[in-house]
Tab-separated table of N, CA and C in Angstrom:
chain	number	residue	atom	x	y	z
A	8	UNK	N	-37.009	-10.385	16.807
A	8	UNK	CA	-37.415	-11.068	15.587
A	8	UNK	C	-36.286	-11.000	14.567
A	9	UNK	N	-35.965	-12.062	13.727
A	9	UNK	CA	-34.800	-11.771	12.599
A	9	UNK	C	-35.115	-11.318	11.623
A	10	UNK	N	-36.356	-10.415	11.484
A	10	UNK	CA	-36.052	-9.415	10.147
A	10	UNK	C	-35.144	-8.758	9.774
A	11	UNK	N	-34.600	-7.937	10.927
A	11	UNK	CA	-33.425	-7.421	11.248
A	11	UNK	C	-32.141	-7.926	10.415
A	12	UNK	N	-32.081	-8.979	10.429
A	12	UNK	CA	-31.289	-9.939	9.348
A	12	UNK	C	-31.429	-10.077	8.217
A	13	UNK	N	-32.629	-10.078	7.364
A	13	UNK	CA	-33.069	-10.032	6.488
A	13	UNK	C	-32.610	-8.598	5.422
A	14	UNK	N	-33.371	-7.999	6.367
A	14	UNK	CA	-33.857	-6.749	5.686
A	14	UNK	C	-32.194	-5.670	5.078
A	15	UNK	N	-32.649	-5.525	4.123
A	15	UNK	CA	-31.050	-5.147	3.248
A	15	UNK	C	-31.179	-5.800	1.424
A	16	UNK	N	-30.290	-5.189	0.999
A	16	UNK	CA	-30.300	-5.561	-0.446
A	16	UNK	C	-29.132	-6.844	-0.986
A	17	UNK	N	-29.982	-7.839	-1.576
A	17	UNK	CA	-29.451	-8.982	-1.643
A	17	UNK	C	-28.779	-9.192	-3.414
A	18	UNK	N	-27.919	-9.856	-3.702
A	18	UNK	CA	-27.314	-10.437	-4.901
A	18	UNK	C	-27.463	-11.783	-5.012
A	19	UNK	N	-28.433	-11.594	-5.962
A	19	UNK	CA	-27.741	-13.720	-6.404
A	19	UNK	C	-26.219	-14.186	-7.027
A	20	UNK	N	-26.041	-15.095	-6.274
A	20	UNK	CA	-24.745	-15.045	-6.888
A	20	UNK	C	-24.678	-16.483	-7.216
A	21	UNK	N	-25.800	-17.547	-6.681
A	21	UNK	CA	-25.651	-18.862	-6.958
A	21	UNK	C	-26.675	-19.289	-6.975
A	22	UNK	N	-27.521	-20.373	-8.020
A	22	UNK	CA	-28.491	-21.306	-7.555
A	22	UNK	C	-27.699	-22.795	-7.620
A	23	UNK	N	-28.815	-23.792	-6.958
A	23	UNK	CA	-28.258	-25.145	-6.817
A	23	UNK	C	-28.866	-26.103	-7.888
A	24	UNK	N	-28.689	-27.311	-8.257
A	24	UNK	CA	-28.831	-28.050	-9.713
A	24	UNK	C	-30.128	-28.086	-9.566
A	25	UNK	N	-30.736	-28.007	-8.368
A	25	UNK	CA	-32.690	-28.105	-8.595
A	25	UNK	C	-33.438	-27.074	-9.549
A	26	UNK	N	-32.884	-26.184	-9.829
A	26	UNK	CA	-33.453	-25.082	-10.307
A	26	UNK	C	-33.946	-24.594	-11.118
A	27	UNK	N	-33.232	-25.678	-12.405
A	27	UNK	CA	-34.111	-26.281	-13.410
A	27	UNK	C	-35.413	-26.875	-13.017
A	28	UNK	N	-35.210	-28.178	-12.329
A	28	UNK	CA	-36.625	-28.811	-12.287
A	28	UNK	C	-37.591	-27.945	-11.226
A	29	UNK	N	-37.082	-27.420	-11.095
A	29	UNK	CA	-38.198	-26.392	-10.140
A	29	UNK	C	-38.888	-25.817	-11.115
A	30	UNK	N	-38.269	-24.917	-11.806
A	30	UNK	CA	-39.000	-24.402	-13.084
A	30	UNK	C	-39.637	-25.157	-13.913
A	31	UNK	N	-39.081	-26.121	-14.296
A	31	UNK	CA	-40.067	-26.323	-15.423
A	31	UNK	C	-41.533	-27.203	-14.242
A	32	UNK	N	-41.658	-27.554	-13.151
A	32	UNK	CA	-42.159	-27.863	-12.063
A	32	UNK	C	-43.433	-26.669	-11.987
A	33	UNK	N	-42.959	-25.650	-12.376
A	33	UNK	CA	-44.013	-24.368	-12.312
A	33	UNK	C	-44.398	-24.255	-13.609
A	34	UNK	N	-44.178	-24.402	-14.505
A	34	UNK	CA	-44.569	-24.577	-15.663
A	34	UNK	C	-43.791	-23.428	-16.618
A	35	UNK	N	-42.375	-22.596	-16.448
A	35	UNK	CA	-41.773	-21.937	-16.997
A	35	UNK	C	-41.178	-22.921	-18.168
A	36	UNK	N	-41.478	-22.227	-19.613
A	36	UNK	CA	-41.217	-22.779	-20.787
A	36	UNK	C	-39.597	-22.719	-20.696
A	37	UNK	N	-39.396	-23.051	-22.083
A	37	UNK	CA	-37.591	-23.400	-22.439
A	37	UNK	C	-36.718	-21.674	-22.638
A	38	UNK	N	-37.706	-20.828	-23.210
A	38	UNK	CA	-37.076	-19.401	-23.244
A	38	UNK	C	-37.039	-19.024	-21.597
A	39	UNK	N	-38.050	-19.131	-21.240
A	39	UNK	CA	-37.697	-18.310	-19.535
A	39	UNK	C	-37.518	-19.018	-18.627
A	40	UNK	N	-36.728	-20.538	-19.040
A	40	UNK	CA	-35.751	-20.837	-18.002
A	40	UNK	C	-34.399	-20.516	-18.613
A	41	UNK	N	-34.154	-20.317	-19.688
A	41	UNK	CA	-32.800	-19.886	-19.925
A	41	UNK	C	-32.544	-18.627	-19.778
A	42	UNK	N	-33.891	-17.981	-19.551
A	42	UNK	CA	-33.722	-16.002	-19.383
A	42	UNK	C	-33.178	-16.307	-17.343
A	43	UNK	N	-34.086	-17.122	-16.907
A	43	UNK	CA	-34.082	-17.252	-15.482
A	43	UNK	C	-32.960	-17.382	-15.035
A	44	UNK	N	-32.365	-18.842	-15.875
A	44	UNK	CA	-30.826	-19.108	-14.718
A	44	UNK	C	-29.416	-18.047	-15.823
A	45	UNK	N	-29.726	-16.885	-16.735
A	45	UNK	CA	-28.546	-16.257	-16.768
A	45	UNK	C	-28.616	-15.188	-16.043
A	46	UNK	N	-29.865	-14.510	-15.513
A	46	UNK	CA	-29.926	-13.105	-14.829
A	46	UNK	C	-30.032	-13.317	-13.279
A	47	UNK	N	-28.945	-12.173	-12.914
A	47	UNK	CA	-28.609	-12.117	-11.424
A	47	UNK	C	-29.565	-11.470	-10.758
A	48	UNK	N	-30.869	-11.825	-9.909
A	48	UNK	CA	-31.869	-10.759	-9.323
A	48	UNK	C	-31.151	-10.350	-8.021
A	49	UNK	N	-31.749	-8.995	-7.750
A	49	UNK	CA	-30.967	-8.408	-6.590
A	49	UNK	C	-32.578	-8.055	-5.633
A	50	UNK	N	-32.598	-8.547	-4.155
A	50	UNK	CA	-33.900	-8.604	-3.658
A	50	UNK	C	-33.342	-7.710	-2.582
A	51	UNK	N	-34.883	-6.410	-2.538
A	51	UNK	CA	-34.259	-5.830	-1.346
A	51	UNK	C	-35.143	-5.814	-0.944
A	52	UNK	N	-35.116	-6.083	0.800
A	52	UNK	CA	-36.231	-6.671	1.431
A	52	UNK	C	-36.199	-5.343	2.402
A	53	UNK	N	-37.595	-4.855	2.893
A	53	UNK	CA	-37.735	-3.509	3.700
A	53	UNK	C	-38.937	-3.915	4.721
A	54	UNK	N	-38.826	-2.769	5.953
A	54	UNK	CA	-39.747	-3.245	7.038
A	54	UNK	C	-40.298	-2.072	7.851
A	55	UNK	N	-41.751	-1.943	7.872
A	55	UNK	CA	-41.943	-0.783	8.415
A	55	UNK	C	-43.037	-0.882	9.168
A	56	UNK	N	-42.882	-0.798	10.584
A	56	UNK	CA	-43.612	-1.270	11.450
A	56	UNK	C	-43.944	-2.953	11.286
A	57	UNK	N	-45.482	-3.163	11.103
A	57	UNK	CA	-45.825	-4.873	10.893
A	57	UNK	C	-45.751	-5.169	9.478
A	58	UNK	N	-45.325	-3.932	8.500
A	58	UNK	CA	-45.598	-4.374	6.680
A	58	UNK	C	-44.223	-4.923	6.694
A	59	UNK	N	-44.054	-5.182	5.405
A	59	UNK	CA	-42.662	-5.881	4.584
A	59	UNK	C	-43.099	-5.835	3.082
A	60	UNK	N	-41.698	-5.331	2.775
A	60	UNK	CA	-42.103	-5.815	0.924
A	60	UNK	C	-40.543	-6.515	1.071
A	61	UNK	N	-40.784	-7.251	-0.335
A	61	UNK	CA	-39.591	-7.867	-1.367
A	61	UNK	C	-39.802	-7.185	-2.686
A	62	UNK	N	-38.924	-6.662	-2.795
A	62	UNK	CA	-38.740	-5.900	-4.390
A	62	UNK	C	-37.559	-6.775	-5.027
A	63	UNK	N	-38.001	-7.774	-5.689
A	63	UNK	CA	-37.193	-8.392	-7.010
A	63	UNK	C	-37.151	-7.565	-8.142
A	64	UNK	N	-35.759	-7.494	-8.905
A	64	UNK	CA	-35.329	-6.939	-9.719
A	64	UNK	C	-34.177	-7.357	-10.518
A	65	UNK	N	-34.199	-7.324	-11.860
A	65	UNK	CA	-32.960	-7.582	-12.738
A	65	UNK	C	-32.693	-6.968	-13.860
A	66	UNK	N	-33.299	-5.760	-13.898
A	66	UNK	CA	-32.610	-5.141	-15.442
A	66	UNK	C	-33.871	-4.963	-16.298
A	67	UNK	N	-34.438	-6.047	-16.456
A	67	UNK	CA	-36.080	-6.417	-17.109
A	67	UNK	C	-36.857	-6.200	-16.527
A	68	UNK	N	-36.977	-6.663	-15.094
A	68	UNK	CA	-38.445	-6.863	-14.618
A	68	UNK	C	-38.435	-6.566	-13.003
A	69	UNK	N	-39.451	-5.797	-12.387
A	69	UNK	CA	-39.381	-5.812	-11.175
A	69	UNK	C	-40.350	-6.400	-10.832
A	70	UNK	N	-40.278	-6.971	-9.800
A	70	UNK	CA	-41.748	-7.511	-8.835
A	70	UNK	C	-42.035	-7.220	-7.486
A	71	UNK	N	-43.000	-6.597	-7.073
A	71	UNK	CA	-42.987	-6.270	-5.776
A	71	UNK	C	-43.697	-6.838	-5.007
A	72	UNK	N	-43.383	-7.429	-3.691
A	72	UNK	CA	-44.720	-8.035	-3.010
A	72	UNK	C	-44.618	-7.293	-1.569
A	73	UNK	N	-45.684	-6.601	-0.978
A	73	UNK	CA	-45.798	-6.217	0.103
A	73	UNK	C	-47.078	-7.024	1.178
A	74	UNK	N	-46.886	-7.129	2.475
A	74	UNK	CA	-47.495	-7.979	2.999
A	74	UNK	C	-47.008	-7.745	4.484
A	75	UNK	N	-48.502	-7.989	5.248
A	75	UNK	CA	-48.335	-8.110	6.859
A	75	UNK	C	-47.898	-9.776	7.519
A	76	UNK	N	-47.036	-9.806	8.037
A	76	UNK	CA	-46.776	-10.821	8.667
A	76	UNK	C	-48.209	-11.320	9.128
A	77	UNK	N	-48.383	-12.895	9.187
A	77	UNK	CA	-49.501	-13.623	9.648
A	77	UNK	C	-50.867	-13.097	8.829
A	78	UNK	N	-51.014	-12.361	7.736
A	78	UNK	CA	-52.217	-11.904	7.465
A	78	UNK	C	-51.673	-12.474	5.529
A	79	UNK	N	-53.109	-12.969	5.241
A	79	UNK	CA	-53.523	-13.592	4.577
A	79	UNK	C	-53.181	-12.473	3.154
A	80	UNK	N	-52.713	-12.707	1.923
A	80	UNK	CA	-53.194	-12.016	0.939
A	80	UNK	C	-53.139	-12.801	-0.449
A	81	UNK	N	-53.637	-12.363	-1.768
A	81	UNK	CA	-53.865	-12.752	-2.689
A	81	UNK	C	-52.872	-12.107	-3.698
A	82	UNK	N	-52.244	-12.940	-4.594
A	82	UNK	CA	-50.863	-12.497	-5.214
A	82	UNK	C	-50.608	-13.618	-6.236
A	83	UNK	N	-49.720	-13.244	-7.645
A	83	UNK	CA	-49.984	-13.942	-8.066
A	83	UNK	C	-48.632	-14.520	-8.292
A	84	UNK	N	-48.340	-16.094	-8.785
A	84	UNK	CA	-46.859	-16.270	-9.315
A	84	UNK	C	-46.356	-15.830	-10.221
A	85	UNK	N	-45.116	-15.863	-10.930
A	85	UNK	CA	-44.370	-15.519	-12.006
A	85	UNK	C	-45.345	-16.193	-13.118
A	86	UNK	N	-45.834	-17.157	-13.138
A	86	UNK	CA	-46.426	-17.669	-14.556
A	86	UNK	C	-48.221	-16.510	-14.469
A	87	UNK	N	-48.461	-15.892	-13.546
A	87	UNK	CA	-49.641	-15.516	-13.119
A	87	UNK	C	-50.701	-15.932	-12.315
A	88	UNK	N	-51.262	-17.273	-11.887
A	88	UNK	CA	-51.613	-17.940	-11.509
A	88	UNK	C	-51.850	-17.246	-9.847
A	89	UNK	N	-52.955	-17.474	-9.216
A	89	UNK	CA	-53.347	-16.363	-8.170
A	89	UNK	C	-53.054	-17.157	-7.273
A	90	UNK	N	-52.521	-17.096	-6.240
A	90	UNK	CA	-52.328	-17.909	-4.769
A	90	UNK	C	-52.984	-17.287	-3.765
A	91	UNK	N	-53.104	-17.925	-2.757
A	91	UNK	CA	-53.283	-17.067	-1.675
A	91	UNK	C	-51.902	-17.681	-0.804
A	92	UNK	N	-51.583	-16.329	-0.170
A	92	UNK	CA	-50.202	-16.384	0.658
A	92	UNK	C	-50.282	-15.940	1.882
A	93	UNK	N	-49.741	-16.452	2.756
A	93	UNK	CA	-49.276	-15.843	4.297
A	93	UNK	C	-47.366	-15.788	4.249
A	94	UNK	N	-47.403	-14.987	4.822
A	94	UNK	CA	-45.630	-14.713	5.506
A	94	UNK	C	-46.191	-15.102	6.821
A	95	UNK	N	-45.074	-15.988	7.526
A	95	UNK	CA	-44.821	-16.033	8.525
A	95	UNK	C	-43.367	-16.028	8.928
A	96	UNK	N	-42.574	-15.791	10.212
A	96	UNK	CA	-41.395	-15.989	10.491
A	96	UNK	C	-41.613	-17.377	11.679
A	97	UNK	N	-40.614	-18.400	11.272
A	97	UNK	CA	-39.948	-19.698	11.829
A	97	UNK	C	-39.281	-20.142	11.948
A	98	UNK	N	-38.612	-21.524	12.849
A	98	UNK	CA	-37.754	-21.661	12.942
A	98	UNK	C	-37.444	-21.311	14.454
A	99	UNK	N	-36.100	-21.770	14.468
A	99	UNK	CA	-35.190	-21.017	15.816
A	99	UNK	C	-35.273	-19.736	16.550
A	100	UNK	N	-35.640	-19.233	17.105
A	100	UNK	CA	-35.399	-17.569	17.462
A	100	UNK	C	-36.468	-16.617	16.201
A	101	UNK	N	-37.448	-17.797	15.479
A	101	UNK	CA	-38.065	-17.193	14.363
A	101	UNK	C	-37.027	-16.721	13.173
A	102	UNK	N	-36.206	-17.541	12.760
A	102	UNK	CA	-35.009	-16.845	11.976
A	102	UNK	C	-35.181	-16.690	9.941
A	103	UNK	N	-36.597	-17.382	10.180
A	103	UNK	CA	-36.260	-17.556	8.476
A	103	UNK	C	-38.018	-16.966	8.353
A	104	UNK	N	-37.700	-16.262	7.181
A	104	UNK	CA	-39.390	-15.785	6.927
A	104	UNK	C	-40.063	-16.491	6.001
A	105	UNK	N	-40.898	-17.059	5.669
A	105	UNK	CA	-41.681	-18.265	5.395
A	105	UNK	C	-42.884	-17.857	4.415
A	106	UNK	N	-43.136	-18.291	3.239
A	106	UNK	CA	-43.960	-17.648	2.326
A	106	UNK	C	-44.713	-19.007	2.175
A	107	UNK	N	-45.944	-19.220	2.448
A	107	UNK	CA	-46.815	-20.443	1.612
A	107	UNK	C	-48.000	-20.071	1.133
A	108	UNK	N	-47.905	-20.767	-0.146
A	108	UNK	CA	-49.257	-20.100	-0.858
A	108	UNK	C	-50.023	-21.277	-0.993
A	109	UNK	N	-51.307	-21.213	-1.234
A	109	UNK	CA	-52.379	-22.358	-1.596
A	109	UNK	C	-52.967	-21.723	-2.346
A	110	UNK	N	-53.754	-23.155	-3.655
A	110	UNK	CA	-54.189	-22.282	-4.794
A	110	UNK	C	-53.661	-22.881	-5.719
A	111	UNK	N	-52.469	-23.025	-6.061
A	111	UNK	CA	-51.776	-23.260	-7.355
A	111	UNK	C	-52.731	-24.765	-7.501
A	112	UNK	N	-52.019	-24.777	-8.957
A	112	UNK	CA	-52.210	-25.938	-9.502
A	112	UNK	C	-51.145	-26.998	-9.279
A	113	UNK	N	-50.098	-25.972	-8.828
A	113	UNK	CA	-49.080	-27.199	-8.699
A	113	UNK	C	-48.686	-27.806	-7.171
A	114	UNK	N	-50.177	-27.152	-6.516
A	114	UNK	CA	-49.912	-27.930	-4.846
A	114	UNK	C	-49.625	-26.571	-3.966
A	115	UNK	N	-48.951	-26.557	-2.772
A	115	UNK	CA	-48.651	-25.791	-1.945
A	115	UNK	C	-47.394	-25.549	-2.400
A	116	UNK	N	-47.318	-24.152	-2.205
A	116	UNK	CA	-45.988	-23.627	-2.599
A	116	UNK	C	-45.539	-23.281	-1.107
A	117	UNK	N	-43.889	-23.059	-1.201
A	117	UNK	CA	-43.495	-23.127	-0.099
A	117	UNK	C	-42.314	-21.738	-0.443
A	118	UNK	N	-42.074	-20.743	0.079
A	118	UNK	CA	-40.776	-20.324	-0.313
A	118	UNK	C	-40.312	-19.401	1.294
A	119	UNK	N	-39.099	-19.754	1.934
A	119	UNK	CA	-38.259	-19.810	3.339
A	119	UNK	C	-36.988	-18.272	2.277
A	120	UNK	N	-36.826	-17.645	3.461
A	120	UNK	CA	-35.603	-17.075	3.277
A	120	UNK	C	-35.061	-16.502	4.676
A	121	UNK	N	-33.616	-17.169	4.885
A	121	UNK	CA	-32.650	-16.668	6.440
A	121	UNK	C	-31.532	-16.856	5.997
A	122	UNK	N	-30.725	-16.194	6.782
A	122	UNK	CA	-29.508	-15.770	6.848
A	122	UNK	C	-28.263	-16.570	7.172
A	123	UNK	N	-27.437	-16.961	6.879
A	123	UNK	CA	-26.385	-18.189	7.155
A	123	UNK	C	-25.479	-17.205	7.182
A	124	UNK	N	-24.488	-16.865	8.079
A	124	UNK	CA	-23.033	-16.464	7.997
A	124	UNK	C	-23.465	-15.195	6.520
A	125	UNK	N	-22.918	-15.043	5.732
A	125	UNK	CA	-22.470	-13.633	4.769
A	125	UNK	C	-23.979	-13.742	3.823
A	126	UNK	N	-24.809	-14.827	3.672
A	126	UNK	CA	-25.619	-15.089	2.666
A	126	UNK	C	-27.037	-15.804	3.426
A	127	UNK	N	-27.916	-15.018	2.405
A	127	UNK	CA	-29.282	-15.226	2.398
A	127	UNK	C	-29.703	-16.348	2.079
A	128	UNK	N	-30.154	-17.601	1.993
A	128	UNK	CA	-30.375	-18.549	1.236
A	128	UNK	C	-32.134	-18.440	1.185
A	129	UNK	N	-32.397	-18.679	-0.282
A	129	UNK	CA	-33.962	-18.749	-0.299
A	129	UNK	C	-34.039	-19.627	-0.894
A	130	UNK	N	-34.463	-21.075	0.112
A	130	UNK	CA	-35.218	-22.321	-0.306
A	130	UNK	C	-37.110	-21.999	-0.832
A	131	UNK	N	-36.989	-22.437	-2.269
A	131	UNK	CA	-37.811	-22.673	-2.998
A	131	UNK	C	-38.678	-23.958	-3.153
A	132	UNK	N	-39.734	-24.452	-2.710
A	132	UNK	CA	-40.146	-26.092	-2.515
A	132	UNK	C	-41.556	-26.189	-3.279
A	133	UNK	N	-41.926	-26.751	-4.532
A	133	UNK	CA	-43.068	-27.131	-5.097
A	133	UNK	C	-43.314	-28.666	-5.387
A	134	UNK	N	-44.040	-29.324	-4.799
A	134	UNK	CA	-44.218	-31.111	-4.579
A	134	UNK	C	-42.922	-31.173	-3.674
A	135	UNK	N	-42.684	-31.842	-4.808
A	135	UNK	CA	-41.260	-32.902	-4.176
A	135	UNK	C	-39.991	-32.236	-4.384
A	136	UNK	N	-40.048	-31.044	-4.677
A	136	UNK	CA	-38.606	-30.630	-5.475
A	136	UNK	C	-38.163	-29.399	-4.815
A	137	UNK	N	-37.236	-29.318	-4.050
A	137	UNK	CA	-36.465	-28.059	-3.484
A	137	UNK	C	-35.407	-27.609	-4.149
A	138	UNK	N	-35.673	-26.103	-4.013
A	138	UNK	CA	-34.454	-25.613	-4.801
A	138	UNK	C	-33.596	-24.395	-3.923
A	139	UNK	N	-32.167	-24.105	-3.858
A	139	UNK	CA	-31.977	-22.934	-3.063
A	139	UNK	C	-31.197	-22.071	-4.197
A	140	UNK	N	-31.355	-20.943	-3.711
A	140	UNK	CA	-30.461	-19.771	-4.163
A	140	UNK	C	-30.051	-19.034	-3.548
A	141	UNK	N	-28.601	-18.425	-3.321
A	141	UNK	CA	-27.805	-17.975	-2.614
A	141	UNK	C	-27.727	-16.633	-2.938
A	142	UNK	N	-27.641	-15.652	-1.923
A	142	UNK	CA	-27.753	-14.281	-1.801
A	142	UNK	C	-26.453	-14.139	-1.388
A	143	UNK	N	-26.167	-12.970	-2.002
A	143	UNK	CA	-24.867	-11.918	-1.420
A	143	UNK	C	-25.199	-10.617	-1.171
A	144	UNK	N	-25.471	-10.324	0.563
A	144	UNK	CA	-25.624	-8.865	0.943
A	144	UNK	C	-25.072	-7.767	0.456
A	145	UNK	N	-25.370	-6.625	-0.803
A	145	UNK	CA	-24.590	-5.690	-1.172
A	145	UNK	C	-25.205	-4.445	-0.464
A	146	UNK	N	-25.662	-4.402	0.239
A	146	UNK	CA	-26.598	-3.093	1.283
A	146	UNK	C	-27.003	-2.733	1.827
A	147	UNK	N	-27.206	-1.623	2.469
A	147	UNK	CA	-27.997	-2.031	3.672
A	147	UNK	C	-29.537	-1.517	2.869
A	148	UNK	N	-30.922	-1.659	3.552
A	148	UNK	CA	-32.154	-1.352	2.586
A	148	UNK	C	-32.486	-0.177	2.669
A	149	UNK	N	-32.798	0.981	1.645
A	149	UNK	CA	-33.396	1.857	1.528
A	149	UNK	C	-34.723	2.305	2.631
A	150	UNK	N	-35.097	3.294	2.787
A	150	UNK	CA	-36.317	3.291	4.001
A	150	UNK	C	-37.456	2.830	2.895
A	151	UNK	N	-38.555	2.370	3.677
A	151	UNK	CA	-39.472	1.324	2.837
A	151	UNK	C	-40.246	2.169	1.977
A	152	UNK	N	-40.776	3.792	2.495
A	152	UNK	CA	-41.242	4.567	1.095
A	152	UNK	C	-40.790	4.700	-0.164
A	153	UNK	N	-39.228	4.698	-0.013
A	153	UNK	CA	-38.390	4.356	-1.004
A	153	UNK	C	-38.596	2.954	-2.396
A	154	UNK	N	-39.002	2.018	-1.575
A	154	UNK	CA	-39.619	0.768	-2.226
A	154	UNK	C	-40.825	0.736	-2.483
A	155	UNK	N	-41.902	1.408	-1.069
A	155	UNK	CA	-43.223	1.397	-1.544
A	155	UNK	C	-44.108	2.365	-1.183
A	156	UNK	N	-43.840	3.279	-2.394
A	156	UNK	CA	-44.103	4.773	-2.147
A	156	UNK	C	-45.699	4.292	-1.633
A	157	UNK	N	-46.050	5.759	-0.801
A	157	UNK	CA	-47.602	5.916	-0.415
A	157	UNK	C	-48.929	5.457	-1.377
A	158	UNK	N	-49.894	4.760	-0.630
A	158	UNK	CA	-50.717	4.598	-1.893
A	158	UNK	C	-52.025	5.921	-1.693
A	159	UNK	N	-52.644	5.859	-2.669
A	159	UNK	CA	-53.755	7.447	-2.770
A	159	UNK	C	-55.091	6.091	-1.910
A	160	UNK	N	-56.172	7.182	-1.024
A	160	UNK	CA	-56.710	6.453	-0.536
A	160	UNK	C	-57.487	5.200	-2.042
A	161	UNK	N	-58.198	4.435	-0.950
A	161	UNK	CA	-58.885	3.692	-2.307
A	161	UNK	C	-58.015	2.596	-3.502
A	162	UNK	N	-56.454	2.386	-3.172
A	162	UNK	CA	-55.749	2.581	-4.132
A	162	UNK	C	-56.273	0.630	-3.376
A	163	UNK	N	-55.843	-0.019	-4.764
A	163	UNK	CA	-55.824	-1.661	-4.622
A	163	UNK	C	-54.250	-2.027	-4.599
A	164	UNK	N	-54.038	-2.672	-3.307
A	164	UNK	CA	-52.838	-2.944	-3.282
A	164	UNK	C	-52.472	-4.380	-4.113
A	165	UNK	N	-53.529	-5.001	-4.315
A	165	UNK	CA	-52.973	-6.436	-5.470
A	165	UNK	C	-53.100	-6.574	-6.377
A	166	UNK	N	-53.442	-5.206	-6.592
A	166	UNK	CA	-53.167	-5.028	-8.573
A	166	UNK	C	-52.259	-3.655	-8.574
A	167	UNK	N	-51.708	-3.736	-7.335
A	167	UNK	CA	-49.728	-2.668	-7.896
A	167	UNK	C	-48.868	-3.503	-7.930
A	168	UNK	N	-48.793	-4.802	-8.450
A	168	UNK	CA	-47.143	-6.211	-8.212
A	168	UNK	C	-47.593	-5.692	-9.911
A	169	UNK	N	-46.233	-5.056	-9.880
A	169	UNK	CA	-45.560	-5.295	-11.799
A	169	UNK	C	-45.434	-6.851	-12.185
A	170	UNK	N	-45.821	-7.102	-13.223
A	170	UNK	CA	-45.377	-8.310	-13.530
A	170	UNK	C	-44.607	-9.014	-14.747
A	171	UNK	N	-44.240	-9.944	-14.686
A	171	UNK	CA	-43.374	-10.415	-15.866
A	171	UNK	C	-43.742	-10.760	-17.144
A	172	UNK	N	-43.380	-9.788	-18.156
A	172	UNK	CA	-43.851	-10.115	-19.819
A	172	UNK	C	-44.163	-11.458	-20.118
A	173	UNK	N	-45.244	-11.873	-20.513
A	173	UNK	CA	-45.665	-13.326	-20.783
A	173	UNK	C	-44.782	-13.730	-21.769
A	174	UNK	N	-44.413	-15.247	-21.584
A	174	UNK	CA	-43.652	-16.013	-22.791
A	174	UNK	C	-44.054	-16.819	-23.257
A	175	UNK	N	-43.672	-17.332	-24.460
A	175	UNK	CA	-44.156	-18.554	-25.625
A	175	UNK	C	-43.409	-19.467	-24.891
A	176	UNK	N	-44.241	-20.924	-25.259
A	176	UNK	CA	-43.936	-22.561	-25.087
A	176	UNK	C	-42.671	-22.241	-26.518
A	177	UNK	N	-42.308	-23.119	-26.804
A	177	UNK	CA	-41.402	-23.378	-27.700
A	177	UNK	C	-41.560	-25.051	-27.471
């Protein structure tokens, strides 16, 4: 399977001209698309047994999403808005891991991330509008307790994703 590929700590180092209309596409106001395209997130993706998390991070804000391949969970977007999501891996040899949520208001969300030569690319797709952003491998990944320490029995795993300080329309 190409998790193997995946899994490691990533740098943004580029998005492509969609990335605007992607955002404002999700409904991110004029302050947190200009907070969005100046901060570099660094994603480190971990794997332990059938789980996986993505731990996004930039200085401000972390987000964590943990999740079983092929199994269904409830999570919410950056604006808050609750989806329901599956990971799957697809593609060639299964090479790219595959996030779709249903739910939104703004349709099926789509979000792909695999490996090209030195960089991660994570295609972003809401309606009609794709967006990519380019990763630069700076690591290899921490062991996954490290990312997602033990939970106490009883503990709710979809209300532990930190989330992002709400912002004003302007």
């Amino acid at each position: 399977m190409a998790d193997k590929n995946l899994i490691g700590r990533w740098k943004l180092i580029r998005s492509d001209e969609n990335f605007e209309s992607y955002m404002i596409q999700m409904g991110v106001g004029k302050v947190g698309r200009a907070w969005r395209k100046k901060y570099k997130p660094t994603q480190t993706i971990v794997k332990l047994g059938s789980k996986m998390a993505i731990k996004t991070s930039n200085g401000l804000f972390v987000h964590l999403t943990e999740f079983v391949i092929d199994e269904e969970l409830t999570e919410k977007t950056a604006k808050g808005e609750e989806v329901k999501t599956t990971y799957t891996f697809e593609g060639d040899d299964e090479q790219t891991l595959v996030a779709t949520s249903n739910g939104s208001k703004h349709g099926i969300l789509k979000s792909e991330r695999s490996v090209e030569g030195s960089e991660m690319i994570h295609t972003m797709t809401v309606c009609d509008i794709v967006c990519k952003r380019y990763y630069k491998k700076i690591g290899e990944a921490p062991p996954y307790e490290k990312i997602v320490p033990p939970k106490p029995p009883g503990f709710d795993a979809a209300a532990s994703t930190a989330e992002e300080p709400e912002e004003k329309e302007e």
